[in-house]
PDB file of C-alpha atoms and ligand atoms in Angstrom:
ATOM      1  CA  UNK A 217       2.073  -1.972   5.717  1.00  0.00           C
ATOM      2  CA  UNK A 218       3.313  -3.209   9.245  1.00  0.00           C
ATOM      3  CA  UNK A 219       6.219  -1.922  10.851  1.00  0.00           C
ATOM      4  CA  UNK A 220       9.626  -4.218  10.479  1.00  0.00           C
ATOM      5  CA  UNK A 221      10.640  -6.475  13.093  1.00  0.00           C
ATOM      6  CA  UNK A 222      11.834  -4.216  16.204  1.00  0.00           C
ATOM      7  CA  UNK A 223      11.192  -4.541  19.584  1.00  0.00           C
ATOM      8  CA  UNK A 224       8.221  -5.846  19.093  1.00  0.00           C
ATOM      9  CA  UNK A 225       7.041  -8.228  16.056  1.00  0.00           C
ATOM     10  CA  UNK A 226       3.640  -8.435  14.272  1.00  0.00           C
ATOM     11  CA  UNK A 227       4.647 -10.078  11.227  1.00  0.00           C
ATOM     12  CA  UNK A 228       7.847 -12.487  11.255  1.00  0.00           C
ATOM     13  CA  UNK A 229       7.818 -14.742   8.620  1.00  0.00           C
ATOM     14  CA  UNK A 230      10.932 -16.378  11.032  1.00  0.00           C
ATOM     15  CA  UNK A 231       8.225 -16.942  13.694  1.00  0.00           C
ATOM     16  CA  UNK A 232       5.125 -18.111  11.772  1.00  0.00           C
ATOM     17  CA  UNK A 233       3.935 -20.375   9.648  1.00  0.00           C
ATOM     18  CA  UNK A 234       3.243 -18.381   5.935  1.00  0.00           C
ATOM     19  CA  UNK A 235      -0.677 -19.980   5.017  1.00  0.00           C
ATOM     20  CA  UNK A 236      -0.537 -22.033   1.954  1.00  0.00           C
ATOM     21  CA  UNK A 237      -4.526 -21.228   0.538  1.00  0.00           C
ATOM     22  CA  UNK A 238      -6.793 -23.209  -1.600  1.00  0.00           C
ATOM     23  CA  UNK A 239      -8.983 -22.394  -4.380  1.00  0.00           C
ATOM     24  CA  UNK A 240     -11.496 -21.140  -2.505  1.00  0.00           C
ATOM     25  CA  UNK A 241      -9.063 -18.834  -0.829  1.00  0.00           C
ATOM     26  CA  UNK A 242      -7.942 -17.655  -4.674  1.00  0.00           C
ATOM     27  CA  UNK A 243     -11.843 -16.961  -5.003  1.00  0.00           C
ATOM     28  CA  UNK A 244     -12.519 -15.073  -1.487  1.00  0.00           C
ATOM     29  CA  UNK A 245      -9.302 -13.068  -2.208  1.00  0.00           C
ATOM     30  CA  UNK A 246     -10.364 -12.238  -6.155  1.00  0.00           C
ATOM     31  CA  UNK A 247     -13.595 -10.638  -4.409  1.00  0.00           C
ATOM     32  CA  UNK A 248     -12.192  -8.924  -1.788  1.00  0.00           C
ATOM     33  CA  UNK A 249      -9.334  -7.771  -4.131  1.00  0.00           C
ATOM     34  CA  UNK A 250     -12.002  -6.449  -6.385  1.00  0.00           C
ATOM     35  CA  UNK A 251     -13.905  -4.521  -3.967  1.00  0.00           C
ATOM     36  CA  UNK A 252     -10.676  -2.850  -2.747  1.00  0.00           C
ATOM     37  CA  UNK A 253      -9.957  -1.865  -6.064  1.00  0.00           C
ATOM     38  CA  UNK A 254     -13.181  -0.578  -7.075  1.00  0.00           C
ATOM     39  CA  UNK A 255     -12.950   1.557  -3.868  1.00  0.00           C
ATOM     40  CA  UNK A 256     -10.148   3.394  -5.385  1.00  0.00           C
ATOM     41  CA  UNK A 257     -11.924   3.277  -8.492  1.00  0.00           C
ATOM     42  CA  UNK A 258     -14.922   5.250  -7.117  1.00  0.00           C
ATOM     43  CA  UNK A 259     -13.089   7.974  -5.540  1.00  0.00           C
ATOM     44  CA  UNK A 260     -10.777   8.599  -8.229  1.00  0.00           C
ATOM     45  CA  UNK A 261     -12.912  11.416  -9.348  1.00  0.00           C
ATOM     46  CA  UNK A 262     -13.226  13.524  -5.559  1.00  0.00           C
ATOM     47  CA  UNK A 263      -9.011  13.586  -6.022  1.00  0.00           C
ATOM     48  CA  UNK A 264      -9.255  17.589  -7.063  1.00  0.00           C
ATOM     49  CA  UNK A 265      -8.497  21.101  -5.200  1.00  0.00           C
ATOM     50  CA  UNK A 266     -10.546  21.822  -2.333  1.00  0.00           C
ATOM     51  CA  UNK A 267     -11.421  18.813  -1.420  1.00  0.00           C
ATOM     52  CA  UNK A 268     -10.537  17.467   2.443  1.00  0.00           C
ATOM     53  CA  UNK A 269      -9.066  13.784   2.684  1.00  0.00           C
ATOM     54  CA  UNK A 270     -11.794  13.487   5.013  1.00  0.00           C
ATOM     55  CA  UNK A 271     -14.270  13.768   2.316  1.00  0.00           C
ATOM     56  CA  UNK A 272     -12.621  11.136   0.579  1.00  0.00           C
ATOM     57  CA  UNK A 273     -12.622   9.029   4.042  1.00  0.00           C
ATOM     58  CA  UNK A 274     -16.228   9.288   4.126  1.00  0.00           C
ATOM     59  CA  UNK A 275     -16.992   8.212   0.537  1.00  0.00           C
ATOM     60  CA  UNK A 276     -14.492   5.250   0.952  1.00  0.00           C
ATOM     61  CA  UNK A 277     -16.282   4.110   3.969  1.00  0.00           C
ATOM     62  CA  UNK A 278     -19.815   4.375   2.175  1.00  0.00           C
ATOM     63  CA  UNK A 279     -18.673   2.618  -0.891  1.00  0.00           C
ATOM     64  CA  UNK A 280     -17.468  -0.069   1.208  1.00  0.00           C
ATOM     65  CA  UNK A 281     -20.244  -0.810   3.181  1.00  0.00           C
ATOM     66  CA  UNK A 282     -23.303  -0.293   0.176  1.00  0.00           C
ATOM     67  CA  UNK A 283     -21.155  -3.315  -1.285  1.00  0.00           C
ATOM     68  CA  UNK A 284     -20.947  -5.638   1.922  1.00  0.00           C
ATOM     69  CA  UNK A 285     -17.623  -5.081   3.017  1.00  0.00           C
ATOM     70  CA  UNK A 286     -16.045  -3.922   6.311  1.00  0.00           C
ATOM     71  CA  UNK A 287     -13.502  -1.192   6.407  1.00  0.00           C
ATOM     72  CA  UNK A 288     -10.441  -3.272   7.774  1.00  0.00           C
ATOM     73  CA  UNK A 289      -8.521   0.526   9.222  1.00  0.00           C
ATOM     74  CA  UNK A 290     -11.457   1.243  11.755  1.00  0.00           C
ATOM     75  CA  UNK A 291     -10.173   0.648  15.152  1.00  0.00           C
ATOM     76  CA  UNK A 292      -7.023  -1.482  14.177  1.00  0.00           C
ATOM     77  CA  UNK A 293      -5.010  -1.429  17.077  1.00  0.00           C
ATOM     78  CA  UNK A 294      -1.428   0.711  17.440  1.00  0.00           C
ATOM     79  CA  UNK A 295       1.115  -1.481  17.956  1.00  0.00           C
ATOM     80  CA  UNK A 296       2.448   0.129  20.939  1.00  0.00           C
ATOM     81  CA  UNK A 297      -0.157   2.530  22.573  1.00  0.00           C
ATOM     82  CA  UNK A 298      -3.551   0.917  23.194  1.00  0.00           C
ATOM     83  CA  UNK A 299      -5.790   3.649  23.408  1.00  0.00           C
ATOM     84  CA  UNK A 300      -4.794   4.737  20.245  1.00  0.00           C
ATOM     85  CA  UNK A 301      -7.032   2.784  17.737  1.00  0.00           C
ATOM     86  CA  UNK A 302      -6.212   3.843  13.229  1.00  0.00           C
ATOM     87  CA  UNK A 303      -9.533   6.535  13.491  1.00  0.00           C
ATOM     88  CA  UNK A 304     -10.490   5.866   9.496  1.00  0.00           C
ATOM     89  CA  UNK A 305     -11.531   3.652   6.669  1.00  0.00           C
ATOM     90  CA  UNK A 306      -8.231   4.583   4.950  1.00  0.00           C
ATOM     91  CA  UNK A 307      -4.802   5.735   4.849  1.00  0.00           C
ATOM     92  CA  UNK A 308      -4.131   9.318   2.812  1.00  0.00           C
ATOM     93  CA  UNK A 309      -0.453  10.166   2.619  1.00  0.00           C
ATOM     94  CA  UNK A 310       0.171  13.500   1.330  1.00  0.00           C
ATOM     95  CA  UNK A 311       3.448  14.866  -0.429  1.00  0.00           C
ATOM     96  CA  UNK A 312       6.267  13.974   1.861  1.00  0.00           C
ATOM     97  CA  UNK A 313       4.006  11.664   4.287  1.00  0.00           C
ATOM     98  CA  UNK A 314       5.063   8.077   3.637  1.00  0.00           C
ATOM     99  CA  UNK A 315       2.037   6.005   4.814  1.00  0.00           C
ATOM    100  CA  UNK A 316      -0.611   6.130   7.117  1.00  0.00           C
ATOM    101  CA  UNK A 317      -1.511   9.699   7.394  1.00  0.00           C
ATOM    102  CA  UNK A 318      -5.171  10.710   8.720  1.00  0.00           C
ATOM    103  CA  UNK A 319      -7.998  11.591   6.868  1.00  0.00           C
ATOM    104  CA  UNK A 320      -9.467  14.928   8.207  1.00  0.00           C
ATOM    105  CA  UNK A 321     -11.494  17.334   6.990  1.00  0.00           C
ATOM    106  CA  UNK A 322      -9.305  20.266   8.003  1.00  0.00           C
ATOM    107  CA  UNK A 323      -7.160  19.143   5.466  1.00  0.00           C
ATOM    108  CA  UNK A 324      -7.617  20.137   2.063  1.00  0.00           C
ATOM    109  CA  UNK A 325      -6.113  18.933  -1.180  1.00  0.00           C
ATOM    110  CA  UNK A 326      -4.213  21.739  -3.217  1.00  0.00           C
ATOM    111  CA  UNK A 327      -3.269  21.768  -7.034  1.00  0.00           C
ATOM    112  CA  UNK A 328      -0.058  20.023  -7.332  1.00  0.00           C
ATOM    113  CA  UNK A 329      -0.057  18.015  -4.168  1.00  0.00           C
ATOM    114  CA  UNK A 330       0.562  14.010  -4.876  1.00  0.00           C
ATOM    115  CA  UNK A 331      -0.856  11.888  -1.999  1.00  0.00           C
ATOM    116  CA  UNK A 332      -1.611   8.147  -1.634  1.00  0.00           C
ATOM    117  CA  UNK A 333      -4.948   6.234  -1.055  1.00  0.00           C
ATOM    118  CA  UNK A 334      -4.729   3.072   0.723  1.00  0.00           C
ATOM    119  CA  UNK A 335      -7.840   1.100   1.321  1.00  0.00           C
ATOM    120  CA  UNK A 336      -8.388  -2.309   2.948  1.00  0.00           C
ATOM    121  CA  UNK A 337     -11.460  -3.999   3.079  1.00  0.00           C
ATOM    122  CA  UNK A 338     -13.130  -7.113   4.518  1.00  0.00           C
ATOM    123  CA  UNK A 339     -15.180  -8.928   2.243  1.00  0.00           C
ATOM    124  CA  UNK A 340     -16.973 -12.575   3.525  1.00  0.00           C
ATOM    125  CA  UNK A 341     -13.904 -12.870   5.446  1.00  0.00           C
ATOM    126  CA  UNK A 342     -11.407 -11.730   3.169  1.00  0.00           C
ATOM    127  CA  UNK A 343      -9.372  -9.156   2.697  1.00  0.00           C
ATOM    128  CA  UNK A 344      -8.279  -6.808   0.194  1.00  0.00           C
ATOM    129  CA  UNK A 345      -5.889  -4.272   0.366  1.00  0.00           C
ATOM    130  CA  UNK A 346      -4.787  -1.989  -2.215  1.00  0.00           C
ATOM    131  CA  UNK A 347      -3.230   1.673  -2.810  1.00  0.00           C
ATOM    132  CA  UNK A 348      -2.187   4.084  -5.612  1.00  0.00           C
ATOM    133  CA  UNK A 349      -0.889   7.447  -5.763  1.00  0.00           C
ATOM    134  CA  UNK A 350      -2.602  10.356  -7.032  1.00  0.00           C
ATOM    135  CA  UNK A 351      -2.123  14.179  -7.726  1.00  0.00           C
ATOM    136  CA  UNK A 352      -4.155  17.095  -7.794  1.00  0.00           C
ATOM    137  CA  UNK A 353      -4.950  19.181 -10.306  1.00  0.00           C
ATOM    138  CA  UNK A 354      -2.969  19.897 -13.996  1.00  0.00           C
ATOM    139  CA  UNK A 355      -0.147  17.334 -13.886  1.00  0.00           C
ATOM    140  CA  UNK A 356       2.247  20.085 -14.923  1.00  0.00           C
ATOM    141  CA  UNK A 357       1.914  21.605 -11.387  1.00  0.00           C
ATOM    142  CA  UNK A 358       3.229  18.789  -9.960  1.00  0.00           C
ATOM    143  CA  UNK A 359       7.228  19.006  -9.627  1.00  0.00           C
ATOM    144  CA  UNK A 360       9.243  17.471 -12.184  1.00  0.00           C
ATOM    145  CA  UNK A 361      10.616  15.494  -9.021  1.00  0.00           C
ATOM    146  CA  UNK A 362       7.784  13.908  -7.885  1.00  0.00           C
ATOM    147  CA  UNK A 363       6.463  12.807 -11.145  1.00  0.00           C
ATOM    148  CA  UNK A 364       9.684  10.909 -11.895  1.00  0.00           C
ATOM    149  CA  UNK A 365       8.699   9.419  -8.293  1.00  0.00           C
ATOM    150  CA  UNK A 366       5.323   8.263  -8.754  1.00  0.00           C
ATOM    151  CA  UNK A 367       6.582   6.439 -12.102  1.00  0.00           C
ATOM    152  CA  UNK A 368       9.284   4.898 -10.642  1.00  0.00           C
ATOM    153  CA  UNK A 369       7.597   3.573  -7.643  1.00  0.00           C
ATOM    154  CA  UNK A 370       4.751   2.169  -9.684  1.00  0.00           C
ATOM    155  CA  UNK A 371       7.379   0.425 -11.772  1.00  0.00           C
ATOM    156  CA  UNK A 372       9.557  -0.727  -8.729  1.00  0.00           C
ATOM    157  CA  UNK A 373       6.289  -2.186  -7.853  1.00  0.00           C
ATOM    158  CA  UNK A 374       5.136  -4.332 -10.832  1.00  0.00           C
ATOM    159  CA  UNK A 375       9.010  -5.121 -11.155  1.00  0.00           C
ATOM    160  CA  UNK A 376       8.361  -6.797  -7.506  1.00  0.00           C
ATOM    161  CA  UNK A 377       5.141  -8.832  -8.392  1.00  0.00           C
ATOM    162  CA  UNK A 378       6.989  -9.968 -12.119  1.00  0.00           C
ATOM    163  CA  UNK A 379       9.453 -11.377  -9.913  1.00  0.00           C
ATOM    164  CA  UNK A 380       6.817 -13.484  -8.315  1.00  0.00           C
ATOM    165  CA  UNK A 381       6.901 -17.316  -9.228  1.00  0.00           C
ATOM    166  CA  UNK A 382       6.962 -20.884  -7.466  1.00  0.00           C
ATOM    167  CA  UNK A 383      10.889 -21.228  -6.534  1.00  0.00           C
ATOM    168  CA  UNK A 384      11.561 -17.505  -6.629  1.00  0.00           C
ATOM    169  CA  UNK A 385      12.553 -15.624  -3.605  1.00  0.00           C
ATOM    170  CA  UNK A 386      11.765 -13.088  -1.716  1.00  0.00           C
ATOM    171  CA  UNK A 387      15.087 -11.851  -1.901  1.00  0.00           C
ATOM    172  CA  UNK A 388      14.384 -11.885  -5.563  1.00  0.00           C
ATOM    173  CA  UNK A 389      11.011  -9.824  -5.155  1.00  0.00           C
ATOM    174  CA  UNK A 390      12.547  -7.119  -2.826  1.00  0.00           C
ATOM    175  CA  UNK A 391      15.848  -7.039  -4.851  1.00  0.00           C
ATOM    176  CA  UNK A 392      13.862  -6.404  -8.605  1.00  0.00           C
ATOM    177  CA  UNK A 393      11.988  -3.673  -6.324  1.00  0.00           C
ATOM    178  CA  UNK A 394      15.375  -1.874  -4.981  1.00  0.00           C
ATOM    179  CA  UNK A 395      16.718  -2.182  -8.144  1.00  0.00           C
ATOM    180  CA  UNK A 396      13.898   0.155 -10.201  1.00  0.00           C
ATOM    181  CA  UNK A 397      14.322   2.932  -7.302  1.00  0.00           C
ATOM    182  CA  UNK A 398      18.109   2.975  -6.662  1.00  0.00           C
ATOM    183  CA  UNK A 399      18.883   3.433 -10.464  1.00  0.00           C
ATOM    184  CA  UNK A 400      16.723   6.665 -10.324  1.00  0.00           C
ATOM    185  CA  UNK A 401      18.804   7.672  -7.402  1.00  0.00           C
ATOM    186  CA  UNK A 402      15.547   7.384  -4.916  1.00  0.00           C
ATOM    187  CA  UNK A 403      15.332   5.139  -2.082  1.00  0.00           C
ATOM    188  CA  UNK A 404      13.540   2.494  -0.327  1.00  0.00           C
ATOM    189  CA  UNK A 405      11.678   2.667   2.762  1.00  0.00           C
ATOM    190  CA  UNK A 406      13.057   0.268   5.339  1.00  0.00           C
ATOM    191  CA  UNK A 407      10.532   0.865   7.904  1.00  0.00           C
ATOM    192  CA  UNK A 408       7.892  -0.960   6.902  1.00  0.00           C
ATOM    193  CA  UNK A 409       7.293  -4.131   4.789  1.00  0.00           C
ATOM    194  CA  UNK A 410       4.640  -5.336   2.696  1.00  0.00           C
ATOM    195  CA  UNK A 411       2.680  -8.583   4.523  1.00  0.00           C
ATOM    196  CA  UNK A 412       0.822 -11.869   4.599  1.00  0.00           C
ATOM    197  CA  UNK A 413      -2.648 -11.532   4.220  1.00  0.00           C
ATOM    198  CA  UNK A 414      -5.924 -13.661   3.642  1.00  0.00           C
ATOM    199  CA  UNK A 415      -8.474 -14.254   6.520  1.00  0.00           C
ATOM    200  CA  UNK A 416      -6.467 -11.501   8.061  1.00  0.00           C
ATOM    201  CA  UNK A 417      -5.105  -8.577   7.517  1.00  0.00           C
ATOM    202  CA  UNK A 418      -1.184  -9.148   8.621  1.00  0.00           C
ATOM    203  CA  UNK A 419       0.249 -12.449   8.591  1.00  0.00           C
ATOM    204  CA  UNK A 420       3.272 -14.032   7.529  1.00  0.00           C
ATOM    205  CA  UNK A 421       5.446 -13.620   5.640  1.00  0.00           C
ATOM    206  CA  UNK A 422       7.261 -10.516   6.018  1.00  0.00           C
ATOM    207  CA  UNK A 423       7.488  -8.827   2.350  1.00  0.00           C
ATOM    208  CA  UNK A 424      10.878  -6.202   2.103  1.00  0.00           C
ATOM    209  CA  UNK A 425      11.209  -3.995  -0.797  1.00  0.00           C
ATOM    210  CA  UNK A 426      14.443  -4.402  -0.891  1.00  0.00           C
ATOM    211  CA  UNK A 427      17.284  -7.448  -0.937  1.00  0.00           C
ATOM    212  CA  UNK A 428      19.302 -10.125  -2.585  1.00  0.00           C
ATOM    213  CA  UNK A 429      18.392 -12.239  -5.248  1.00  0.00           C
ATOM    214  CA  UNK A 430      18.052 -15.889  -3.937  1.00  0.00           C
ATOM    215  CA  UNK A 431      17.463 -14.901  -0.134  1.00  0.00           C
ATOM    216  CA  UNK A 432      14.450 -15.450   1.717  1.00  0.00           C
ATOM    217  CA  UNK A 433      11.746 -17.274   1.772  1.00  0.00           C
ATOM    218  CA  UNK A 434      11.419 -19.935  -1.275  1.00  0.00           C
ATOM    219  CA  UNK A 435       7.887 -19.007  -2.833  1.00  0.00           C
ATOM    220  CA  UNK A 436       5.230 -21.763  -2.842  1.00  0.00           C
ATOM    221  CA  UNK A 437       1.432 -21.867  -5.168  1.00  0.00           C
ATOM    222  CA  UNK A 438      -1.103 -20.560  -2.713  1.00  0.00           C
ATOM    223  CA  UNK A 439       1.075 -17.950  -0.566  1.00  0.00           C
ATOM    224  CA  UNK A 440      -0.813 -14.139  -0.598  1.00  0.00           C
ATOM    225  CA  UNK A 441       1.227 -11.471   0.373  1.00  0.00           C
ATOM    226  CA  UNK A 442       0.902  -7.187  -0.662  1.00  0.00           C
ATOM    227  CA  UNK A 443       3.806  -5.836  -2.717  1.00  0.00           C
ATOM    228  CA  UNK A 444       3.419  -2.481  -1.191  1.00  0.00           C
ATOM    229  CA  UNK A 445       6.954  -0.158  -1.349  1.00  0.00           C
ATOM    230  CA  UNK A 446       7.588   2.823  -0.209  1.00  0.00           C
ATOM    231  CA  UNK A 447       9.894   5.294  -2.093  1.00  0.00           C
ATOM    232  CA  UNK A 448      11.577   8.518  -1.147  1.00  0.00           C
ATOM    233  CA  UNK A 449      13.014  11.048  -3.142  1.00  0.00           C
ATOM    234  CA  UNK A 450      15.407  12.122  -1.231  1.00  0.00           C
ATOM    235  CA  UNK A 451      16.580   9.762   2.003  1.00  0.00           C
ATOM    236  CA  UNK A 452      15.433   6.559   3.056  1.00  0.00           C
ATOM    237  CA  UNK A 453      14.172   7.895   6.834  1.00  0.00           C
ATOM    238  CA  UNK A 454      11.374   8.257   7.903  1.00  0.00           C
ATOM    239  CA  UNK A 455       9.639   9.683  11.503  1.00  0.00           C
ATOM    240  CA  UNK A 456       6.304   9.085  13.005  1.00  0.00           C
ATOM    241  CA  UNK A 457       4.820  12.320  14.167  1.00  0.00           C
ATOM    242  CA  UNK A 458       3.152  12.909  17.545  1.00  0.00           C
ATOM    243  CA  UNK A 459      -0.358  11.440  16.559  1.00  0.00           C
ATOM    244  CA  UNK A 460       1.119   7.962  16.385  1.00  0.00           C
ATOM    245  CA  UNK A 461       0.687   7.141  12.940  1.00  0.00           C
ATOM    246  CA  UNK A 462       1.272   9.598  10.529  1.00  0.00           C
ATOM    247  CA  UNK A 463       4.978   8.763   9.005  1.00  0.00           C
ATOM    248  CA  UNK A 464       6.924  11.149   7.567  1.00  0.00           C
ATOM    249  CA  UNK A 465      10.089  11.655   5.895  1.00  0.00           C
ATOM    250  CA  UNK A 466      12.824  13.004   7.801  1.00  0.00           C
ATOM    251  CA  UNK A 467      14.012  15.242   4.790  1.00  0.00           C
ATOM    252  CA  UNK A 468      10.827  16.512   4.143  1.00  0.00           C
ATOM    253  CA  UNK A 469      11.589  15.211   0.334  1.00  0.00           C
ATOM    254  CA  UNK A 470       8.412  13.551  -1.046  1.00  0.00           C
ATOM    255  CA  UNK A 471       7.464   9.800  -0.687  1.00  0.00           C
ATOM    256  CA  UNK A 472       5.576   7.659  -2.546  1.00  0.00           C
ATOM    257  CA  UNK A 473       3.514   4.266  -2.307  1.00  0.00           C
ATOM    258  CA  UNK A 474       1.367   1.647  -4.862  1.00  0.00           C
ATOM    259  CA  UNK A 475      -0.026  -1.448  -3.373  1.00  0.00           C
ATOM    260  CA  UNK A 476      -1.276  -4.659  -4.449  1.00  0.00           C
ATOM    261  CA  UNK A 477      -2.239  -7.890  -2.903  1.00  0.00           C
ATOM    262  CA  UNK A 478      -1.292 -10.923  -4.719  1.00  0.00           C
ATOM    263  CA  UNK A 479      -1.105 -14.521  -4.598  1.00  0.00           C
ATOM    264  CA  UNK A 480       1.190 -17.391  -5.723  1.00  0.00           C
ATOM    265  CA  UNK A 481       0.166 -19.803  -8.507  1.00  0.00           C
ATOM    266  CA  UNK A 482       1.211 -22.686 -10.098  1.00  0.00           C
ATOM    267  CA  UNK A 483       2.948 -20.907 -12.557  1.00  0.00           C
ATOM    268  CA  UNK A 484       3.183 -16.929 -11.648  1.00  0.00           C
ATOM    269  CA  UNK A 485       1.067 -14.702  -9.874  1.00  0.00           C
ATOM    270  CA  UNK A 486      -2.469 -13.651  -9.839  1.00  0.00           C
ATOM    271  CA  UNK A 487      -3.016 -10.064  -8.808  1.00  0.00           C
ATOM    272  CA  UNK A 488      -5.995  -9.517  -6.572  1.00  0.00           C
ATOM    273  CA  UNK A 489      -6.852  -5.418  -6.447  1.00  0.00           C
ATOM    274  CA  UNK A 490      -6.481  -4.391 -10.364  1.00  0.00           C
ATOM    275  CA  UNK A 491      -8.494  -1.718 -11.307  1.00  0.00           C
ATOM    276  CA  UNK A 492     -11.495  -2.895 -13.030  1.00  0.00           C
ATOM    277  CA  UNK A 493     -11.605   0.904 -14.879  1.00  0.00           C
ATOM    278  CA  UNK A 494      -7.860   0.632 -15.746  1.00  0.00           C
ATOM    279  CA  UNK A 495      -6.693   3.131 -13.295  1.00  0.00           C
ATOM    280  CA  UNK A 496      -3.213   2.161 -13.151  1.00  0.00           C
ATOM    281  CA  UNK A 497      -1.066   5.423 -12.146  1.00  0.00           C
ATOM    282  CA  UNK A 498      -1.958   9.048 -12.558  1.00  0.00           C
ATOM    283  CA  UNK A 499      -3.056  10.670 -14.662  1.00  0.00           C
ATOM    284  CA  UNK A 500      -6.082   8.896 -14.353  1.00  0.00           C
ATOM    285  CA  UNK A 501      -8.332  11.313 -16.366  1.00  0.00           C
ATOM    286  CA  UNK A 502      -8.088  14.651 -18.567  1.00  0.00           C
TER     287      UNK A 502
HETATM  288  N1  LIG B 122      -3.377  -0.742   4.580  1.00  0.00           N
HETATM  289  C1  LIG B 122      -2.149  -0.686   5.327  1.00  0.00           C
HETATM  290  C2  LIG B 122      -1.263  -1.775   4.771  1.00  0.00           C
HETATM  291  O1  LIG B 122      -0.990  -1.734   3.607  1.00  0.00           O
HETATM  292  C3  LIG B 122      -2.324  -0.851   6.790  1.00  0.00           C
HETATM  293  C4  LIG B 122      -2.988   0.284   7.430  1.00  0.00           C
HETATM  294  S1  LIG B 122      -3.196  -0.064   9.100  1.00  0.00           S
HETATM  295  C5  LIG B 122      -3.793   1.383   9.677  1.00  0.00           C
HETATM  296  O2  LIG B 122      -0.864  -2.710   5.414  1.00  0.00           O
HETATM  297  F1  LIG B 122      -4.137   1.143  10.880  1.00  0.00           F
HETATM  298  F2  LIG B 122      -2.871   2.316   9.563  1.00  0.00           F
HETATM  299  F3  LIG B 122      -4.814   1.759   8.941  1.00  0.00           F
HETATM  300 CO1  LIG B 123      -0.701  -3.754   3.104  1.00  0.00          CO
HETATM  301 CO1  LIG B 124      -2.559  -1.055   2.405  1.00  0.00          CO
END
């Protein structure tokens, strides 16, 4: 996700042209997408007690690269302190970290923790970015609390791409989205937005999870973008801690975070990054 419009802009859909794509775009993206999900797909299975996030890294990196793809994380730049390059070939959020957390291999996944993968790749060009939440261990472990989360931000999510049509807004996407969390009593992330994306990684236009129907940018065929929100429990702030990246909520409530990468057609959407093994939200296996 990229950081909303502050001092400094990366993605302003105000400031830059949003890409209208061909169908050979639709076909780059469909790989890419695919990749990204079967990334996910592949480390589905390492998600269990005692293992380290850097483990996961690792085998996300590996899987990438054995199927021709570049890890899109490695070295992107910090938008505000240049020697400070995103270390990893993901993002793993864990419990009340919102997005962009570290991997590391000091830290270790415990029974009942919920945590979110987010993977982009670069595939011929293209890329793919996806994420999904996950939890450790027996899914009774996991608060009650959290559960309800996960649910509700995977719904607030395909309630944002269902919104997604030629002539629709994105006032109407981020307003279906805000809708799904606020009548759970949770709340949306306002920190960060989902993006354009295509022959790179953040473009125009700017994607909020949140807004009013019939606002924003008029949706066109051939416009890709990520649905991507971010819900919290509790409040809707969030802090970034000392490393740079890792973002945390301020009420130490847990977030949570699904991602997909779409595109406009003539007459809907097409969704890139769907799990090819139908892992859709957790659990994913007994
Ligand atoms: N994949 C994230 C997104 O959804 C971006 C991660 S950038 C990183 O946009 F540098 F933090 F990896
Ligand atoms: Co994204
Ligand atoms: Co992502």
């Amino acid at each position: 996700m990229s950081r909303m419009s502050r001092a400094v802009i990366d993605v302003d859909g105000t400031k830059r042209p949003v890409p209208i794509h061909g169908p050979e775009a639709f076909e780059g993206m469909r790989a890419a997408g695919r990749l990204a999900a079967l990334t996910l797909d592949h480390v589905t299975p390492l998600v269990r007690a005692g293992v380290s996030t850097g483990e996961i890294d690792q085998a996300i990196e590996r899987f990438m690269r054995e199927h021709g793809g570049i890890p899109a994380t490695i070295g992107y730049p910090h938008r505000e302190q240049p020697n400070n390059p995103f270390p990893a070939a993901s993002c793993i959020s864990v419990n009340h970290v919102v997005n962009h957390g570290i991997p590391s291999f000091e830290k270790k996944l415990k029974e009942g923790d919920t945590l979110n993968i987010d993977v982009t790749v670069i595939l011929d060009g293209w890329y793919g970015d996806t994420s999904r939440m996950f939890i450790v261990g027996r899914p009774e472990k996991v608060p009650v609390k959290a559960r309800r989360l996960i649910k509700t931000t995977y719904e607030a999510m395909w309630a944002g791409i269902r919104a997604v049509r030629p002539g629709a807004t994105l006032g109407d996407v981020g307003h279906a989205i805000q809708k799904v969390a606020e009548a759970q009593g949770f709340s949306v992330v306002r920190d960060f937005v989902g993006h354009g994306i295509g022959r790179v990684f953040h473009d125009a236009p700017e994607v909020r999870h949140f807004g009013k129907p019939g606002e924003g940018l008029r949706l066109e065929p051939g416009m890709f973008f990520t649905i991507e929100p971010m819900i919290n429990a509790g409040r809707a702030g969030v802090k970034i801690l000392p490393d740079g990246w890792t973002t945390v909520t301020r009420d130490r409530e847990p977030s949570a975070q699904f991602e997909h990468t779409v595109g406009v057609t003539e007459d809907g959407v097409e969704v890139f990054t769907r799990s090819p093994a139908g892992f859709e939200q957790p659990p994913y296996a007994s």
